[in-house]
CSV table of C-alpha atoms and ligand atoms in Angstrom, one decimal:
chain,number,residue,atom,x,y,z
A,1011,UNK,CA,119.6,81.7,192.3
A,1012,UNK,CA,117.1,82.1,189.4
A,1013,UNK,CA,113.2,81.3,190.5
A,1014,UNK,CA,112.4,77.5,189.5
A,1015,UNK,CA,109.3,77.4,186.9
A,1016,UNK,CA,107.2,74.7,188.5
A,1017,UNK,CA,107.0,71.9,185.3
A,1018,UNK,CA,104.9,69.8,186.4
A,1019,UNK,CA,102.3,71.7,188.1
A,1020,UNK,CA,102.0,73.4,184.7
A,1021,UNK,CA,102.3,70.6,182.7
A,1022,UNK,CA,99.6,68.6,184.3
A,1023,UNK,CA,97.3,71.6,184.9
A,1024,UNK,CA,97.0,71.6,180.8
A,1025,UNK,CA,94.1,70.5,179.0
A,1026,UNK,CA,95.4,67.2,177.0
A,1027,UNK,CA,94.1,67.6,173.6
A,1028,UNK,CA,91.0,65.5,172.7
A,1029,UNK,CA,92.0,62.3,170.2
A,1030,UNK,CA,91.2,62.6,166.7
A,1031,UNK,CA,91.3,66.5,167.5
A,1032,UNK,CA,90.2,68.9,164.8
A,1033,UNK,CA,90.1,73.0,165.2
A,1034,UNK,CA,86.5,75.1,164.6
A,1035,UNK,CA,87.1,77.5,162.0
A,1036,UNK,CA,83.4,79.2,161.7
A,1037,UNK,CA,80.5,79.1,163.9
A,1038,UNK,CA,77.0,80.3,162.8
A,1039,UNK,CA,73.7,80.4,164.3
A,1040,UNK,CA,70.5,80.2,162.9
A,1041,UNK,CA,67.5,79.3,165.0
A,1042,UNK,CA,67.7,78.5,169.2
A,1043,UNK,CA,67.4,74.7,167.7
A,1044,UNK,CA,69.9,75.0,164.8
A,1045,UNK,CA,73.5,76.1,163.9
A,1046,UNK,CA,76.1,74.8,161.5
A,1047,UNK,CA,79.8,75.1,162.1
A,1048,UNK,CA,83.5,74.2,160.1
A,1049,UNK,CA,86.3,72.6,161.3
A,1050,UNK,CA,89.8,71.5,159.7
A,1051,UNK,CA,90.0,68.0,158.0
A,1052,UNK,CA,92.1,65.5,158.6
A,1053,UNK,CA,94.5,65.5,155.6
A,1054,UNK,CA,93.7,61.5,155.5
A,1055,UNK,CA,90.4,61.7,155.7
A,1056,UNK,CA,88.8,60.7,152.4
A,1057,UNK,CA,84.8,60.1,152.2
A,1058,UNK,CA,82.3,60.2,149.7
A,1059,UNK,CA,79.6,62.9,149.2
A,1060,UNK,CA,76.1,62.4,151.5
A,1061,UNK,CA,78.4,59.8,154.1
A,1062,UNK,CA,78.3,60.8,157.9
A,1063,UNK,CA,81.0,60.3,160.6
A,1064,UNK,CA,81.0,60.3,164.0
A,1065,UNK,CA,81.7,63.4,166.2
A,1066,UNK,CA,81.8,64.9,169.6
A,1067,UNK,CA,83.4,66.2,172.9
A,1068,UNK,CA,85.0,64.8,175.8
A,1069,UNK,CA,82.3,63.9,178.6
A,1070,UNK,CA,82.0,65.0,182.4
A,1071,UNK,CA,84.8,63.7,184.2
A,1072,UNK,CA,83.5,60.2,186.3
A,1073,UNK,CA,83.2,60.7,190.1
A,1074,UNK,CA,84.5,57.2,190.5
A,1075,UNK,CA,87.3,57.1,188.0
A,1076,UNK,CA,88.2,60.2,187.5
A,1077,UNK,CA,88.3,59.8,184.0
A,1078,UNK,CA,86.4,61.3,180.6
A,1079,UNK,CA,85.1,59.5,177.9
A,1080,UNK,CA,84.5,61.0,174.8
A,1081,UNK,CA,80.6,61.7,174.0
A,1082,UNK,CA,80.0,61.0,169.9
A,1083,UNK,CA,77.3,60.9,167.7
A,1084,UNK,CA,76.4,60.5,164.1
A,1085,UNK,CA,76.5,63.4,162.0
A,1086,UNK,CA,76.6,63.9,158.3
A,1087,UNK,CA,79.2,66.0,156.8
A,1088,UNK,CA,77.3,68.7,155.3
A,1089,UNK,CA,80.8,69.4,152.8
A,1090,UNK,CA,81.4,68.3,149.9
A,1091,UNK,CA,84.4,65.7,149.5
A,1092,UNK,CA,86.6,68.2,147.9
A,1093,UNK,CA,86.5,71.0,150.3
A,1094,UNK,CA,89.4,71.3,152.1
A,1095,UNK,CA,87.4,71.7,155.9
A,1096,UNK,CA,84.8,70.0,157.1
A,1097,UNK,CA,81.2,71.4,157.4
A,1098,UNK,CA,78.6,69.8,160.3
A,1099,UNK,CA,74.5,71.3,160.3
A,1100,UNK,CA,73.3,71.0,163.7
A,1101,UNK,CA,70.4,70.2,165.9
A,1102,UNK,CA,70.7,71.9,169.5
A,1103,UNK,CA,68.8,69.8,171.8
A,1104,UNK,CA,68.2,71.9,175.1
A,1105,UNK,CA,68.9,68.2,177.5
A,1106,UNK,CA,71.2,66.7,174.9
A,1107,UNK,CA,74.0,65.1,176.0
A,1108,UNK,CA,76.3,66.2,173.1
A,1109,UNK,CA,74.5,69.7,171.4
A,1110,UNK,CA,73.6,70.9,175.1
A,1111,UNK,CA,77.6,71.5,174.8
A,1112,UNK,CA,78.2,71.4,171.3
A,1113,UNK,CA,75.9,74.4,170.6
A,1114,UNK,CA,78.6,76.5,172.4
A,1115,UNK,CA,81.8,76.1,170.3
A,1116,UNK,CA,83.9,78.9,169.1
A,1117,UNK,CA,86.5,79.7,166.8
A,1118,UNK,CA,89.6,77.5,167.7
A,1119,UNK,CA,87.9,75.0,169.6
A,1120,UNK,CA,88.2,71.6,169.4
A,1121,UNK,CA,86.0,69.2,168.4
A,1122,UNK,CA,86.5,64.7,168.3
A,1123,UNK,CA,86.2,64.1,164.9
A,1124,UNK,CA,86.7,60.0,164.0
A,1125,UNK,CA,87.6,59.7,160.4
A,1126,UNK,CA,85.6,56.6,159.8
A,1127,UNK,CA,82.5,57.9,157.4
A,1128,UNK,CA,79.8,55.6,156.0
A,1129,UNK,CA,76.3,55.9,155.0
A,1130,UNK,CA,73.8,55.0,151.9
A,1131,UNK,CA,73.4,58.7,150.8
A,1132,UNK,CA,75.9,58.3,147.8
A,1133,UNK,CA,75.9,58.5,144.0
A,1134,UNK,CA,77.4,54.7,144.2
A,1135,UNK,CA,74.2,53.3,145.4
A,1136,UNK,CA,72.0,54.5,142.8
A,1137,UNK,CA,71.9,53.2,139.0
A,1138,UNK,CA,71.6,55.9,136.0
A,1139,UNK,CA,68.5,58.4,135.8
A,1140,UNK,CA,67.8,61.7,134.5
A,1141,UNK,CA,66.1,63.2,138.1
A,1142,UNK,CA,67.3,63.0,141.2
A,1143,UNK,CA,65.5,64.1,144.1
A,1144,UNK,CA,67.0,65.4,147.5
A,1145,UNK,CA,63.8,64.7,150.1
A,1146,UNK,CA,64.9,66.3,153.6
A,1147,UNK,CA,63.5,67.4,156.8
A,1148,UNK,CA,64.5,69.3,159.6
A,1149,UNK,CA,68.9,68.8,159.7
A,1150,UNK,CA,68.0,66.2,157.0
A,1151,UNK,CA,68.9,68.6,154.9
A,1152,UNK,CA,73.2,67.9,155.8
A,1153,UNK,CA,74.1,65.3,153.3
A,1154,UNK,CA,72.4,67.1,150.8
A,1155,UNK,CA,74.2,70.1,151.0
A,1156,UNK,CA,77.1,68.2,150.5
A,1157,UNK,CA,75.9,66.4,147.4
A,1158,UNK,CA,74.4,69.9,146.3
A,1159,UNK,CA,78.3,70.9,146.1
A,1160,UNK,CA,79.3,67.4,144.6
A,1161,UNK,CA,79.8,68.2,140.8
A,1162,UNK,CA,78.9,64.3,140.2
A,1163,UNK,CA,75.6,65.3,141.0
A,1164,UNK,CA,75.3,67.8,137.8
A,1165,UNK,CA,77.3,65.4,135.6
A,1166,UNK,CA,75.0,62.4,136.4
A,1167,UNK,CA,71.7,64.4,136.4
A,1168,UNK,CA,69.9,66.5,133.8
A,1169,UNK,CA,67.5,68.2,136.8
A,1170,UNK,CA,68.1,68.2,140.9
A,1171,UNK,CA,65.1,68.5,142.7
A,1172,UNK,CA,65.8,69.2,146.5
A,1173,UNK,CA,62.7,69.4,148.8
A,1174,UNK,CA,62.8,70.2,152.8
A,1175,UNK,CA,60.0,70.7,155.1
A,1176,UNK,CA,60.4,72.5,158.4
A,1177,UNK,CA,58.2,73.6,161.1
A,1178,UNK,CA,59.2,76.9,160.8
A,1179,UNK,CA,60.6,79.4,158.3
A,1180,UNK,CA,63.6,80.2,160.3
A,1181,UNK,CA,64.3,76.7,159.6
A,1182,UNK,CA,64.9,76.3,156.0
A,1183,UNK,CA,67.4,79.8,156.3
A,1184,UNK,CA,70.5,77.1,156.4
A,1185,UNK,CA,69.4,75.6,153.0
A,1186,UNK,CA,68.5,78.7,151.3
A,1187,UNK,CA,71.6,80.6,151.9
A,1188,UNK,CA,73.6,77.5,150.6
A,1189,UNK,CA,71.6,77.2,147.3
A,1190,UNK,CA,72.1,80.9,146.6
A,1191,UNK,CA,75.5,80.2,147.0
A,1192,UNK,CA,76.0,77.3,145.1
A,1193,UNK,CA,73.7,79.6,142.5
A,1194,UNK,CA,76.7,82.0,142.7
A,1195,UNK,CA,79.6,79.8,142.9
A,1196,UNK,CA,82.4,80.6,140.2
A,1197,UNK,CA,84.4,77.6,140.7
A,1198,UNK,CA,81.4,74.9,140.4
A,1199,UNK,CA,80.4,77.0,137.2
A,1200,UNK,CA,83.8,77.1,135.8
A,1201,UNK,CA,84.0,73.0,136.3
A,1202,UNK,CA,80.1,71.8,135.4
A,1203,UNK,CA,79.6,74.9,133.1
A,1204,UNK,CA,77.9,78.4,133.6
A,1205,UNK,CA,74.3,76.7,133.4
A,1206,UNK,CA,74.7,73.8,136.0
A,1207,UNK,CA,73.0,75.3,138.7
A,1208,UNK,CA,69.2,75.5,135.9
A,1209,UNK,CA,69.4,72.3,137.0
A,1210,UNK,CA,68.4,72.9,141.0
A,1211,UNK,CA,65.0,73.0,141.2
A,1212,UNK,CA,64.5,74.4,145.3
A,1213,UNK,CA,61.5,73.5,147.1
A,1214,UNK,CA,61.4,74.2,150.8
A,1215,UNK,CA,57.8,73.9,152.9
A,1216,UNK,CA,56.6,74.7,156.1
A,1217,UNK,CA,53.9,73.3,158.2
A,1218,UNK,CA,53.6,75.3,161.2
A,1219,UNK,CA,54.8,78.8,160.1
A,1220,UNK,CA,52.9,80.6,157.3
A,1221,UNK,CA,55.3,80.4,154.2
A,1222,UNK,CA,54.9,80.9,150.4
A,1223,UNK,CA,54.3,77.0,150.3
A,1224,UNK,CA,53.0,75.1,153.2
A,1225,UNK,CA,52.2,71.3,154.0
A,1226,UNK,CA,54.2,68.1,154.7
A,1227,UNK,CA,55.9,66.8,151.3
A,1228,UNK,CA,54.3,63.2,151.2
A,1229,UNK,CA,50.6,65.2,151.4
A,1230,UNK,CA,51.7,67.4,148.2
A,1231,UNK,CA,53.3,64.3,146.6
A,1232,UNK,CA,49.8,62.4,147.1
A,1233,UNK,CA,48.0,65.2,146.6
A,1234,UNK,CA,50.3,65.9,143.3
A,1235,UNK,CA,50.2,69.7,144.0
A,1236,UNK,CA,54.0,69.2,143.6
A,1237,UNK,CA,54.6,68.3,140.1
A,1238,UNK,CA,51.7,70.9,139.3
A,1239,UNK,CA,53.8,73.7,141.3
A,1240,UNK,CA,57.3,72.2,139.7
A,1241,UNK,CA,55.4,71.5,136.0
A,1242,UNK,CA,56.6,68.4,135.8
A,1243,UNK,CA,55.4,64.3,135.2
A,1244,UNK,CA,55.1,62.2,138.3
A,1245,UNK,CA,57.9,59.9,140.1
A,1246,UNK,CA,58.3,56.8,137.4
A,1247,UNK,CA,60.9,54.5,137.9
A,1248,UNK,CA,62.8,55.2,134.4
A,1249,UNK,CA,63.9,58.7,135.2
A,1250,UNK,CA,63.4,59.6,138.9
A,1251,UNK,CA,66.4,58.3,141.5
A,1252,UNK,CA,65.8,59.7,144.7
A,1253,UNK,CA,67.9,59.7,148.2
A,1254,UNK,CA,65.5,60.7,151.8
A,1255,UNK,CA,66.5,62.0,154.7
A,1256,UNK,CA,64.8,63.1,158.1
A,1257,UNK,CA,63.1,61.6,161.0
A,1258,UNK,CA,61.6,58.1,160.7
A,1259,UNK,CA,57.7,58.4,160.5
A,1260,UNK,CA,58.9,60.9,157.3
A,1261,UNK,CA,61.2,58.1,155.7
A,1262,UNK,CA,58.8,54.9,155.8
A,1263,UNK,CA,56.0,57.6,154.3
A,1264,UNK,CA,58.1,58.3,151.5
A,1265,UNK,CA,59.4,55.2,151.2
A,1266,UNK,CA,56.2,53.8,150.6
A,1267,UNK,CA,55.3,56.4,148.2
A,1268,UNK,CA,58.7,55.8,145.9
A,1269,UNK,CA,57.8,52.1,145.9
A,1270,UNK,CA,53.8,52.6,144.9
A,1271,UNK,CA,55.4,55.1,142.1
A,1272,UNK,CA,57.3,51.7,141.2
A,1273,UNK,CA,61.1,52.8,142.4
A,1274,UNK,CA,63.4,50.0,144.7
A,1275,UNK,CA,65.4,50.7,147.3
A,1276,UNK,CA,69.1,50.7,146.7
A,1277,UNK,CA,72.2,50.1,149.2
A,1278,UNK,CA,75.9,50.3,148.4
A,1279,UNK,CA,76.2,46.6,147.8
A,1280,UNK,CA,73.2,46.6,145.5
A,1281,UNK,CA,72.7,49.9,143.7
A,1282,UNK,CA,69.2,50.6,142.4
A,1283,UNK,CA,66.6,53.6,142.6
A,1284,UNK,CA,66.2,55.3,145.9
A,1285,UNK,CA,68.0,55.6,149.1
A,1286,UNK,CA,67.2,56.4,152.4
A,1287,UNK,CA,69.2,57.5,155.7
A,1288,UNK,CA,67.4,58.5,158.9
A,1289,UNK,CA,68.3,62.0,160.1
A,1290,UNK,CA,68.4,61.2,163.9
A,1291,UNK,CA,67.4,57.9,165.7
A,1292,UNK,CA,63.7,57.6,167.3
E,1567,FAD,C1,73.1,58.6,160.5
E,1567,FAD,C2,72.8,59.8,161.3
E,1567,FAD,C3,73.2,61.1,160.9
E,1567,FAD,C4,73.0,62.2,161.7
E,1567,FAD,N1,73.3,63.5,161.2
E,1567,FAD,C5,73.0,64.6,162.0
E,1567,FAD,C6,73.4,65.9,161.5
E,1567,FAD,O1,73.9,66.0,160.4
E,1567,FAD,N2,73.0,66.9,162.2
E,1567,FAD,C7,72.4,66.8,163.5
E,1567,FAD,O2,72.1,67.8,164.1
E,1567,FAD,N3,72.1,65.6,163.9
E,1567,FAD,C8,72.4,64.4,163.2
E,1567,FAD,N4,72.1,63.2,163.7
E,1567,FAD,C9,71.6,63.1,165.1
E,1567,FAD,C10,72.8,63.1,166.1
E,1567,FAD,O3,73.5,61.9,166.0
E,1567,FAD,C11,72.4,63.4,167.6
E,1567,FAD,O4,71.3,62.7,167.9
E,1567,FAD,C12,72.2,64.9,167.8
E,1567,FAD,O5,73.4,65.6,167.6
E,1567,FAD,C13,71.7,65.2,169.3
E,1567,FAD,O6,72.7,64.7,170.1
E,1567,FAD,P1,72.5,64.8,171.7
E,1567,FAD,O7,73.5,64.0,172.4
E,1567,FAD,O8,72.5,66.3,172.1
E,1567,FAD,O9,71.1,64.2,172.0
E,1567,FAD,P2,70.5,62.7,171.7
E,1567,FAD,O10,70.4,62.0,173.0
E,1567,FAD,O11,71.3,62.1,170.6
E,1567,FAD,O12,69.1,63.1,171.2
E,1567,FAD,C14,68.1,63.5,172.0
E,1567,FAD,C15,66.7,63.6,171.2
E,1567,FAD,O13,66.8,64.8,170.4
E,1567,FAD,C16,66.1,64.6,169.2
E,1567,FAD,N5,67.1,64.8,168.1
E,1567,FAD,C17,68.3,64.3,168.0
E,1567,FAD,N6,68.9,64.7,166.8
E,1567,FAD,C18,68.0,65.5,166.2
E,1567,FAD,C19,68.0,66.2,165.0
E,1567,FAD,N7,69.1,66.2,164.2
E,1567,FAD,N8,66.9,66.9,164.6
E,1567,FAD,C20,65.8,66.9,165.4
E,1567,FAD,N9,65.7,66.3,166.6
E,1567,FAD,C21,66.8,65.6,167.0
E,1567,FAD,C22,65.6,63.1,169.2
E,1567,FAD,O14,64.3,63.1,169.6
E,1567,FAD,C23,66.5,62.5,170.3
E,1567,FAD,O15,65.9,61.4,170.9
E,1567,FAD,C24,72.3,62.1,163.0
E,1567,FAD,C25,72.0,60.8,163.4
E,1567,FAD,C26,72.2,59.7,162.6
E,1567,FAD,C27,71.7,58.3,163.1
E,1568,NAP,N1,61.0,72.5,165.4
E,1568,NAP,C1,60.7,73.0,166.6
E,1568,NAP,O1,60.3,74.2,166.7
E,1568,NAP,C2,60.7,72.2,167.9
E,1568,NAP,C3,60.7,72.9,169.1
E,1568,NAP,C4,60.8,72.2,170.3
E,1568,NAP,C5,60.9,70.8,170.2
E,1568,NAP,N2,61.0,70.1,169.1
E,1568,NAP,C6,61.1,68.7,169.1
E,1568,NAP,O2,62.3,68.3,168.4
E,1568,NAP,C7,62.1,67.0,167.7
E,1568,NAP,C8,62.4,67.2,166.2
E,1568,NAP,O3,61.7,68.4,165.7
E,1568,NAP,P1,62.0,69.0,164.2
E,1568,NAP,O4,61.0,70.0,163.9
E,1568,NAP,O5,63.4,69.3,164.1
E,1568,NAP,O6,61.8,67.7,163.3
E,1568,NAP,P2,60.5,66.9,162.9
E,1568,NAP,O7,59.5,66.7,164.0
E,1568,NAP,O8,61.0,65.7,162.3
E,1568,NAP,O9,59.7,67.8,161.8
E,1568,NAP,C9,60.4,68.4,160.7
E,1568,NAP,C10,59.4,68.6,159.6
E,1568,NAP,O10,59.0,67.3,159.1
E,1568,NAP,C11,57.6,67.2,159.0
E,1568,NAP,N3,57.2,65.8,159.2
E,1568,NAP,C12,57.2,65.1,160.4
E,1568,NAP,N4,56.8,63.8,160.2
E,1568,NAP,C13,56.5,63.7,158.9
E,1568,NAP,C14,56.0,62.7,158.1
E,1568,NAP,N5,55.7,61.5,158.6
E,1568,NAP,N6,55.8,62.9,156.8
E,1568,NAP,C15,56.1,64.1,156.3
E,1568,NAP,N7,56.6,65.1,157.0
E,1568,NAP,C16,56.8,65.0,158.3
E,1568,NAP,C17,57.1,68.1,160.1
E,1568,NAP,O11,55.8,68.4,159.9
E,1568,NAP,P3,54.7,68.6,161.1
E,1568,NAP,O12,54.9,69.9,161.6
E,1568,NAP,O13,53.4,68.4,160.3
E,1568,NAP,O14,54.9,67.5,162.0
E,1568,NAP,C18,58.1,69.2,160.0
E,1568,NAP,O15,57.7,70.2,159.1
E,1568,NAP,C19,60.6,66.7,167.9
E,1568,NAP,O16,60.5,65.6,168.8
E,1568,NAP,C20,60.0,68.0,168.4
E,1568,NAP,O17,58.9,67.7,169.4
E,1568,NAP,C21,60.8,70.8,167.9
C-alpha cells in the first residue's frame, strides 16, 4: 500500500493568503528611517494622481482568540495612475506597529492593499493657474512623486516647483533619484514633448545636515530667499496653485502663508487654489 500524504495537516499548516493580497516586486532602502517599495495592482483598482489608500499586514495572532486582524494605515501611492504597479515611500518607525514589520518585506511578499483611495492632493481640486507648487516634508514627498509622473501636471502647468525639507541629506535621496528619472524618462517625453521636464523647478532643503541650501521652507518663503534663489515673483493668487504635504505644525505654517499671499483653500467638492494633506497624524 502506497504511503498516505497527510491533507489536512498540510493544508492547515499553510499560511492563508492575506485579503486584498498584493505581491512586492522591488524593495529599496534608503536611510535606517526610510525605504520605498512596489507591489502589483489590482487590475480594478483605478485612483487619481496624489490620492492615498490604505495598507498593511496581518497582526499578532490574539492570545484569547486566536485570531489576526489585519494592521493598516494610510499611505499615499507614490505611482502615478497609469503605472501598471503600485509604488509606496515609507517611514520606518523603530516601535511602529505597522513599519516595525513593514520595513522587512522582500521580493514576493505580500502586502494588504484595500483598493479604496481618496485624498485632496488632486488636479480636480484645484482651478486653472500657470504655477503649481509641490510643498513636502519628510515622506511628504509620496503623492508628489506620483503627480511628478502625472502628465496632467505638465499639460495644466507652464512651471512645477516641488520643494522638500528634511532633516538630513540622506533624506531627500528618494526625491532626487526620481526627478532625475523623470528628467530622463523617454515615454513622458514622447507624450508631453522633449522639453516637459524645463518645467520642474527642484528644490530640496535641509535643516539639520549641512546641504547646498539649508533652512525650513516657510523661513525662506518669509524671508523670500526662495524666489531670489528660483528668480522668480512671489506667491499671488492669479498664477500660483499649490498642494502641501508633511507633518502638521509644517501644513498650518504654510497654510497661513498661502492665504496672507491671498490663495484659498480648495477640496474636491469646491476646487479653488491650494490643497493640503497631512503626511502622518500627530
Ligand atoms: C493621509 C495619510 C497619508 C500617509 N502617507 C504615508 C506615506 O506615504 N508614507 C509613510 O511612511 N507614511 C504615511 N502616512 C503615515 C502612516 O499612515 C503610518 O503612520 C506610518 O506608516 C507608521 O505606521 P506605524 O504603525 O509603524 O506607526 P504609527 O503608530 O502609525 O505612528 C507612530 C508615530 O510615528 C510617527 N510617524 C508616523 N508616520 C510617519 C511618517 N510618515 N514620517 C515621520 N514620522 C511618522 C508619528 O509621530 C506617529 O505618532 C500617512 C498618513 C496619513 C494620515
Ligand atoms: N529625521 C530623523 O533623523 C529622526 C530621527 C529619529 C526620530 N525622528 C522622529 O520622527 C518624527 C518625524 O521626523 P521627520 O524628520 O521624518 O519629520 P519632521 O519632524 O516632520 O521634519 C521634517 C522636516 O520638516 C521640517 N519642519 C518641521 N516642522 C516644520 C514647520 N512647522 N515648518 C517648516 N518646516 C518644518 C523639519 O525641520 P526642523 O529640523 O527644523 O524641525 C525637517 O527638516 C519626529 O517626531 C522625530 O522626533 C526623526
Amino acid at each position: 500500500m502506497t504511503e498516505q500524504t497527510p491533507v489536512t495537516e498540510e493544508k492547515s499548516a499553510k499560511v492563508p493568503a492575506l485579503p486584498d493580497a498584493q505581491t512586492v516586486t522591488e524593495v529599496k532602502h534608503y536611510t535606517d528611517r526610510l525605504f520605498s517599495f512596489r507591489c502589483t495592482r489590482p487590475s480594478t483598482l483605478r485612483f487619481r494622481s496624489g490620492e492615498f489608500v490604505m495598507i498593511g499586514l496581518m497582526g499578532d495572532v490574539n492570545p484569547k482568540t486566536g485570531k489576526q486582524k489585519p494592521l493598516l494605515r494610510a499611505y499615499s501611492i507614490a505611482s502615478p495612475a497609469w503605472d501598471d504597479e503600485m509604488e509606496f515611500y515609507s517611514i520606518k518607525v523603530q516601535d511602529g506597529p505597522l513599519t516595525s514589520k513593514l520595513q522587512h518585506i522582500k521580493v514576493g511578499d505580500e502586502i494588504i492593499l484595500r483598493p479604496k483611495p481618496v485624498g485632496t492632493l488632486v488636479h480636480d481640486a484645484l482651478i486653472p493657474g500657470k504655477r503649481i507648487w509641490f510643498f513636502a516634508t519628510g515622506t511628504g514627498f509620496a503623492p508628489f512623486a506620483s503627480l511628478l509622473r502625472e502628465p496632467q501636471t505638465y499639460e495644466d502647468y507652464d512651471e512645477v516647483i516641488i520643494t522638500h525639507t528634511c532633516r538630513e541629506v540622506g533624506e531627500l535621496t528618494y526625491g532626487r533619484d526620481l526627478i532625475e528619472s523623470i528628467r530622463n524618462d523617454e515615454m513622458l517625453a514622447e507624450l508631453m514633448g522633449e522639453d516637459f521636464h524645463k518645467k520642474i523647478r527642484y528644490y530640496p532643503t535641509t535643516t539639520r545636515e549641512e546641504s547646498a541650501k539649508m533652512g525650513r521652507i516657510t523661513d525662506l518663503i518669509r524671508s523670500g530667499e526662495l524666489f531670489e534663489d528660483l528668480e522668480i515673483d512671489p506667491l499671488n493668487p492669479e498664477s500660483d496653485r499649490a498642494m502641501i504635504c508633511g507633518n502638521l505644525a509644517f501644513n498650518l505654517e504654510l497654510k497661513e502663508l498661502l492665504e496672507d499671499a491671498g490663495l484659498e483653500e480648495g477640496a474636491n467638492s469646491k476646487p479653488a487654489q491650494y490643497v493640503v494633506e497631512k503626511a502622518f497624524l500627530d
